């Protein structure tokens, strides 16, 4: 199991490294989803996150999941977010 997780993480890392933040297709009205590397995040997790050159705002309603490792600079994360007037509000951030 550990080797599978390492392989998946490596594959995502390579993909995200070549493409930067990778938005995925979604149905109209559903949140956008992207993968990227954490460049900065606020103490307590609420506030602005920098992920692969993009800014996301985490609020008190944002769900956080560290199932595949802790949040850290350089960690690969998936973000589900909604665009709102030029900004991106995170609904979920997970490793």
Tab-separated table of C-alpha atoms in Angstrom:
chain	number	residue	atom	x	y	z
A	1	UNK	CA	0.000	0.000	0.000
A	2	UNK	CA	2.786	2.423	0.937
A	3	UNK	CA	4.536	1.873	-2.411
A	4	UNK	CA	1.274	2.581	-4.252
A	5	UNK	CA	0.842	5.859	-2.375
A	6	UNK	CA	4.450	6.835	-3.100
A	7	UNK	CA	4.021	6.028	-6.803
A	8	UNK	CA	0.781	7.994	-7.003
A	9	UNK	CA	2.341	10.955	-5.192
A	10	UNK	CA	5.346	10.862	-7.508
A	11	UNK	CA	3.115	10.681	-10.598
A	12	UNK	CA	1.036	13.629	-9.393
A	13	UNK	CA	4.187	15.541	-8.509
A	14	UNK	CA	5.645	15.069	-11.978
A	15	UNK	CA	2.364	15.988	-13.655
A	16	UNK	CA	1.826	19.057	-11.499
A	17	UNK	CA	5.467	20.054	-11.914
A	18	UNK	CA	5.191	20.103	-15.690
A	19	UNK	CA	1.769	21.654	-15.858
A	20	UNK	CA	1.658	23.775	-12.728
A	21	UNK	CA	-1.731	23.799	-11.112
A	22	UNK	CA	-3.956	21.298	-12.926
A	23	UNK	CA	-7.646	22.272	-13.062
A	24	UNK	CA	-10.037	19.434	-13.857
A	25	UNK	CA	-13.298	19.556	-15.819
A	26	UNK	CA	-16.477	19.879	-13.775
A	27	UNK	CA	-20.222	20.061	-14.176
A	28	UNK	CA	-21.802	23.517	-14.235
A	29	UNK	CA	-22.513	24.732	-10.706
A	30	UNK	CA	-20.125	22.302	-9.051
A	31	UNK	CA	-16.873	23.414	-7.456
A	32	UNK	CA	-13.674	23.549	-9.486
A	33	UNK	CA	-10.906	21.149	-8.518
A	34	UNK	CA	-7.157	21.547	-8.853
A	35	UNK	CA	-3.947	19.861	-7.731
A	36	UNK	CA	-0.773	21.692	-6.843
A	37	UNK	CA	2.080	22.203	-4.400
A	38	UNK	CA	1.700	24.271	-1.240
A	39	UNK	CA	3.933	27.353	-1.349
A	40	UNK	CA	2.467	29.126	1.712
A	41	UNK	CA	-0.414	28.717	4.134
A	42	UNK	CA	-1.569	30.657	7.193
A	43	UNK	CA	-1.198	29.588	10.818
A	44	UNK	CA	-4.449	27.918	11.804
A	45	UNK	CA	-5.170	27.272	8.098
A	46	UNK	CA	-7.823	30.038	7.793
A	47	UNK	CA	-6.770	32.734	5.331
A	48	UNK	CA	-4.840	32.837	2.064
A	49	UNK	CA	-3.055	29.765	0.706
A	50	UNK	CA	-0.558	29.878	-2.180
A	51	UNK	CA	-0.636	26.680	-4.226
A	52	UNK	CA	1.426	26.360	-7.420
A	53	UNK	CA	1.290	30.095	-8.057
A	54	UNK	CA	-2.446	30.490	-7.396
A	55	UNK	CA	-4.119	32.106	-4.375
A	56	UNK	CA	-7.005	30.426	-2.532
A	57	UNK	CA	-8.876	31.694	0.515
A	58	UNK	CA	-9.773	29.198	3.240
A	59	UNK	CA	-12.672	30.199	5.485
A	60	UNK	CA	-14.274	28.772	8.594
A	61	UNK	CA	-16.431	26.664	6.253
A	62	UNK	CA	-13.467	25.103	4.434
A	63	UNK	CA	-12.977	21.384	5.130
A	64	UNK	CA	-9.390	20.236	5.713
A	65	UNK	CA	-8.157	16.659	5.272
A	66	UNK	CA	-4.600	15.501	5.986
A	67	UNK	CA	-5.255	11.828	5.268
A	68	UNK	CA	-2.181	11.435	3.043
A	69	UNK	CA	0.194	13.573	5.096
A	70	UNK	CA	0.375	16.880	6.936
A	71	UNK	CA	0.004	20.280	5.316
A	72	UNK	CA	3.517	21.558	4.688
A	73	UNK	CA	5.424	23.672	2.198
A	74	UNK	CA	5.915	21.487	-0.876
A	75	UNK	CA	3.057	19.086	-0.044
A	76	UNK	CA	0.867	18.036	-2.963
A	77	UNK	CA	-2.766	18.999	-2.306
A	78	UNK	CA	-6.141	18.801	-3.983
A	79	UNK	CA	-8.308	21.898	-3.659
A	80	UNK	CA	-12.024	22.100	-4.356
A	81	UNK	CA	-12.955	25.739	-4.743
A	82	UNK	CA	-15.459	28.205	-6.119
A	83	UNK	CA	-14.510	31.297	-8.081
A	84	UNK	CA	-16.093	34.437	-6.706
A	85	UNK	CA	-15.469	37.800	-8.315
A	86	UNK	CA	-11.869	37.099	-9.280
A	87	UNK	CA	-10.946	35.172	-6.125
A	88	UNK	CA	-11.013	31.493	-5.284
A	89	UNK	CA	-12.684	30.351	-2.073
A	90	UNK	CA	-11.591	26.881	-0.962
A	91	UNK	CA	-14.357	24.465	-0.005
A	92	UNK	CA	-11.946	21.607	0.714
A	93	UNK	CA	-8.180	21.248	0.906
A	94	UNK	CA	-6.640	17.814	1.249
A	95	UNK	CA	-3.317	16.063	0.878
